[in-house]
Amino acid sequence: MSVWASWLEAIGFLGNLLNRYTPRMPSEPVFAVIDTETTGFNKRYDRIIELTAVRADAYFNPVDS
């Protein structure tokens, strides 16, 4: 498959996704904020010790954590 054919296939796939997209109501969760707690900033020696996620609605009100 040529690069051009792959590109057209990807565009068609994205177009199909957009056609099936239905906007969410503002009362539904629309994003999540994720916080990480680490032992440092060096990816070789330090590690993640805690993860937290909070879902929020369109008005930045927490919905779930």
Short mmCIF file of N, CA and C in Angstrom, two decimals:
data_model
loop_
_atom_site.label_atom_id
_atom_site.label_comp_id
_atom_site.label_asym_id
_atom_site.label_seq_id
_atom_site.Cartn_x
_atom_site.Cartn_y
_atom_site.Cartn_z
N MET A 1 0.86 -1.18 0.00
CA MET A 1 0.00 0.00 0.00
C MET A 1 0.90 1.24 0.00
N SER A 2 0.60 2.16 -0.86
CA SER A 2 1.41 3.37 -0.95
C SER A 2 1.13 4.30 0.22
N VAL A 3 2.03 5.23 0.41
CA VAL A 3 1.86 6.22 1.49
C VAL A 3 0.59 7.02 1.26
N TRP A 4 0.31 7.37 0.01
CA TRP A 4 -0.88 8.14 -0.31
C TRP A 4 -2.15 7.35 0.03
N ALA A 5 -2.16 6.06 -0.30
CA ALA A 5 -3.32 5.22 0.01
C ALA A 5 -3.50 5.08 1.52
N SER A 6 -2.40 4.94 2.24
CA SER A 6 -2.48 4.87 3.71
C SER A 6 -3.03 6.16 4.28
N TRP A 7 -2.59 7.28 3.73
CA TRP A 7 -3.06 8.59 4.18
C TRP A 7 -4.57 8.73 3.94
N LEU A 8 -5.02 8.35 2.76
CA LEU A 8 -6.45 8.43 2.45
C LEU A 8 -7.27 7.50 3.34
N GLU A 9 -6.73 6.33 3.64
CA GLU A 9 -7.43 5.40 4.52
C GLU A 9 -7.55 5.99 5.93
N ALA A 10 -6.49 6.62 6.41
CA ALA A 10 -6.52 7.24 7.75
C ALA A 10 -7.52 8.39 7.78
N ILE A 11 -7.56 9.20 6.73
CA ILE A 11 -8.51 10.32 6.67
C ILE A 11 -9.94 9.78 6.65
N GLY A 12 -10.18 8.71 5.91
CA GLY A 12 -11.51 8.11 5.87
C GLY A 12 -11.92 7.58 7.23
N PHE A 13 -10.98 6.95 7.95
CA PHE A 13 -11.25 6.43 9.28
C PHE A 13 -11.62 7.57 10.23
N LEU A 14 -10.85 8.66 10.20
CA LEU A 14 -11.14 9.81 11.06
C LEU A 14 -12.48 10.44 10.70
N GLY A 15 -12.79 10.51 9.41
CA GLY A 15 -14.08 11.04 8.99
C GLY A 15 -15.23 10.22 9.53
N ASN A 16 -15.09 8.89 9.50
CA ASN A 16 -16.13 8.02 10.06
C ASN A 16 -16.30 8.24 11.55
N LEU A 17 -15.20 8.42 12.27
CA LEU A 17 -15.29 8.69 13.70
C LEU A 17 -16.02 10.00 13.97
N LEU A 18 -15.69 11.02 13.21
CA LEU A 18 -16.33 12.32 13.41
C LEU A 18 -17.82 12.27 13.08
N ASN A 19 -18.20 11.48 12.09
CA ASN A 19 -19.61 11.36 11.74
C ASN A 19 -20.41 10.69 12.85
N ARG A 20 -19.76 9.80 13.61
CA ARG A 20 -20.45 9.10 14.70
C ARG A 20 -20.36 9.85 16.03
N TYR A 21 -19.61 10.95 16.07
CA TYR A 21 -19.41 11.70 17.31
C TYR A 21 -20.70 12.39 17.73
N THR A 22 -21.06 12.24 18.99
CA THR A 22 -22.20 12.98 19.54
C THR A 22 -21.69 13.79 20.72
N PRO A 23 -21.91 15.09 20.69
CA PRO A 23 -21.41 15.94 21.78
C PRO A 23 -22.00 15.53 23.12
N ARG A 24 -21.21 15.64 24.16
CA ARG A 24 -21.68 15.33 25.51
C ARG A 24 -22.42 16.51 26.09
N MET A 25 -23.33 16.20 26.96
CA MET A 25 -24.04 17.24 27.69
C MET A 25 -23.10 17.80 28.75
N PRO A 26 -23.21 19.09 29.10
CA PRO A 26 -22.31 19.68 30.09
C PRO A 26 -22.32 18.97 31.44
N SER A 27 -23.38 18.26 31.78
CA SER A 27 -23.43 17.58 33.07
C SER A 27 -22.62 16.29 33.08
N GLU A 28 -22.21 15.81 31.92
CA GLU A 28 -21.42 14.60 31.85
C GLU A 28 -19.94 14.92 32.05
N PRO A 29 -19.16 14.00 32.61
CA PRO A 29 -17.72 14.23 32.73
C PRO A 29 -17.10 14.40 31.35
N VAL A 30 -16.29 15.43 31.20
CA VAL A 30 -15.68 15.67 29.90
C VAL A 30 -14.16 15.57 29.93
N PHE A 31 -13.55 15.55 31.09
CA PHE A 31 -12.10 15.39 31.13
C PHE A 31 -11.68 14.90 32.51
N ALA A 32 -10.43 14.49 32.60
CA ALA A 32 -9.87 14.03 33.88
C ALA A 32 -8.56 14.76 34.12
N VAL A 33 -8.30 15.09 35.37
CA VAL A 33 -7.04 15.68 35.78
C VAL A 33 -6.27 14.58 36.51
N ILE A 34 -5.04 14.34 36.09
CA ILE A 34 -4.24 13.28 36.69
C ILE A 34 -3.04 13.90 37.38
N ASP A 35 -2.82 13.50 38.63
CA ASP A 35 -1.69 13.98 39.43
C ASP A 35 -0.80 12.80 39.76
N THR A 36 0.51 12.99 39.63
CA THR A 36 1.45 11.93 39.98
C THR A 36 2.35 12.40 41.10
N GLU A 37 2.67 11.48 41.98
CA GLU A 37 3.62 11.74 43.07
C GLU A 37 4.80 10.81 42.82
N THR A 38 6.00 11.39 42.72
CA THR A 38 7.19 10.59 42.44
C THR A 38 8.24 10.80 43.52
N THR A 39 9.24 9.93 43.51
CA THR A 39 10.34 10.07 44.47
C THR A 39 11.41 11.02 43.95
N GLY A 40 11.27 11.50 42.73
CA GLY A 40 12.23 12.43 42.13
C GLY A 40 11.93 12.61 40.66
N PHE A 41 12.88 13.22 39.94
CA PHE A 41 12.67 13.52 38.53
C PHE A 41 13.50 12.65 37.58
N ASN A 42 14.35 11.79 38.12
CA ASN A 42 15.20 10.96 37.28
C ASN A 42 14.47 9.66 36.96
N LYS A 43 14.14 9.45 35.68
CA LYS A 43 13.37 8.26 35.30
C LYS A 43 14.14 6.96 35.49
N ARG A 44 15.45 7.05 35.59
CA ARG A 44 16.25 5.85 35.77
C ARG A 44 16.25 5.37 37.23
N TYR A 45 16.25 6.30 38.18
CA TYR A 45 16.40 5.92 39.58
C TYR A 45 15.14 6.13 40.42
N ASP A 46 14.30 7.05 40.04
CA ASP A 46 13.13 7.38 40.85
C ASP A 46 11.91 6.63 40.32
N ARG A 47 10.85 6.63 41.11
CA ARG A 47 9.66 5.88 40.71
C ARG A 47 8.39 6.63 41.11
N ILE A 48 7.29 6.22 40.50
CA ILE A 48 5.98 6.77 40.84
C ILE A 48 5.50 6.08 42.10
N ILE A 49 5.06 6.88 43.09
CA ILE A 49 4.57 6.27 44.33
C ILE A 49 3.08 6.48 44.53
N GLU A 50 2.48 7.40 43.74
CA GLU A 50 1.04 7.62 43.88
C GLU A 50 0.49 8.24 42.60
N LEU A 51 -0.71 7.81 42.21
CA LEU A 51 -1.45 8.39 41.09
C LEU A 51 -2.83 8.78 41.58
N THR A 52 -3.30 9.93 41.14
CA THR A 52 -4.65 10.38 41.49
C THR A 52 -5.30 10.93 40.23
N ALA A 53 -6.58 10.62 40.05
CA ALA A 53 -7.33 11.15 38.92
C ALA A 53 -8.66 11.69 39.42
N VAL A 54 -9.05 12.85 38.89
CA VAL A 54 -10.33 13.46 39.23
C VAL A 54 -11.05 13.77 37.93
N ARG A 55 -12.26 13.23 37.77
CA ARG A 55 -13.08 13.56 36.60
C ARG A 55 -13.84 14.84 36.90
N ALA A 56 -13.95 15.68 35.89
CA ALA A 56 -14.64 16.96 36.06
C ALA A 56 -15.61 17.18 34.91
N ASP A 57 -16.63 18.00 35.17
CA ASP A 57 -17.59 18.32 34.12
C ASP A 57 -17.11 19.55 33.35
N ALA A 58 -17.92 20.02 32.44
CA ALA A 58 -17.54 21.15 31.59
C ALA A 58 -17.33 22.44 32.36
N TYR A 59 -17.82 22.49 33.59
CA TYR A 59 -17.69 23.70 34.42
C TYR A 59 -16.62 23.53 35.49
N PHE A 60 -15.75 22.53 35.33
CA PHE A 60 -14.63 22.25 36.24
C PHE A 60 -15.08 21.80 37.63
N ASN A 61 -16.30 21.30 37.75
CA ASN A 61 -16.78 20.75 39.02
C ASN A 61 -16.38 19.28 39.09
N PRO A 62 -15.76 18.85 40.20
CA PRO A 62 -15.39 17.43 40.32
C PRO A 62 -16.63 16.54 40.26
N VAL A 63 -16.53 15.46 39.50
CA VAL A 63 -17.63 14.51 39.36
C VAL A 63 -17.30 13.23 40.09
N ASP A 64 -16.04 12.79 40.02
CA ASP A 64 -15.62 11.54 40.63
C ASP A 64 -14.12 11.59 40.81
N SER A 65 -13.63 10.86 41.80
CA SER A 65 -12.17 10.80 41.99
C SER A 65 -11.75 9.39 42.32
#
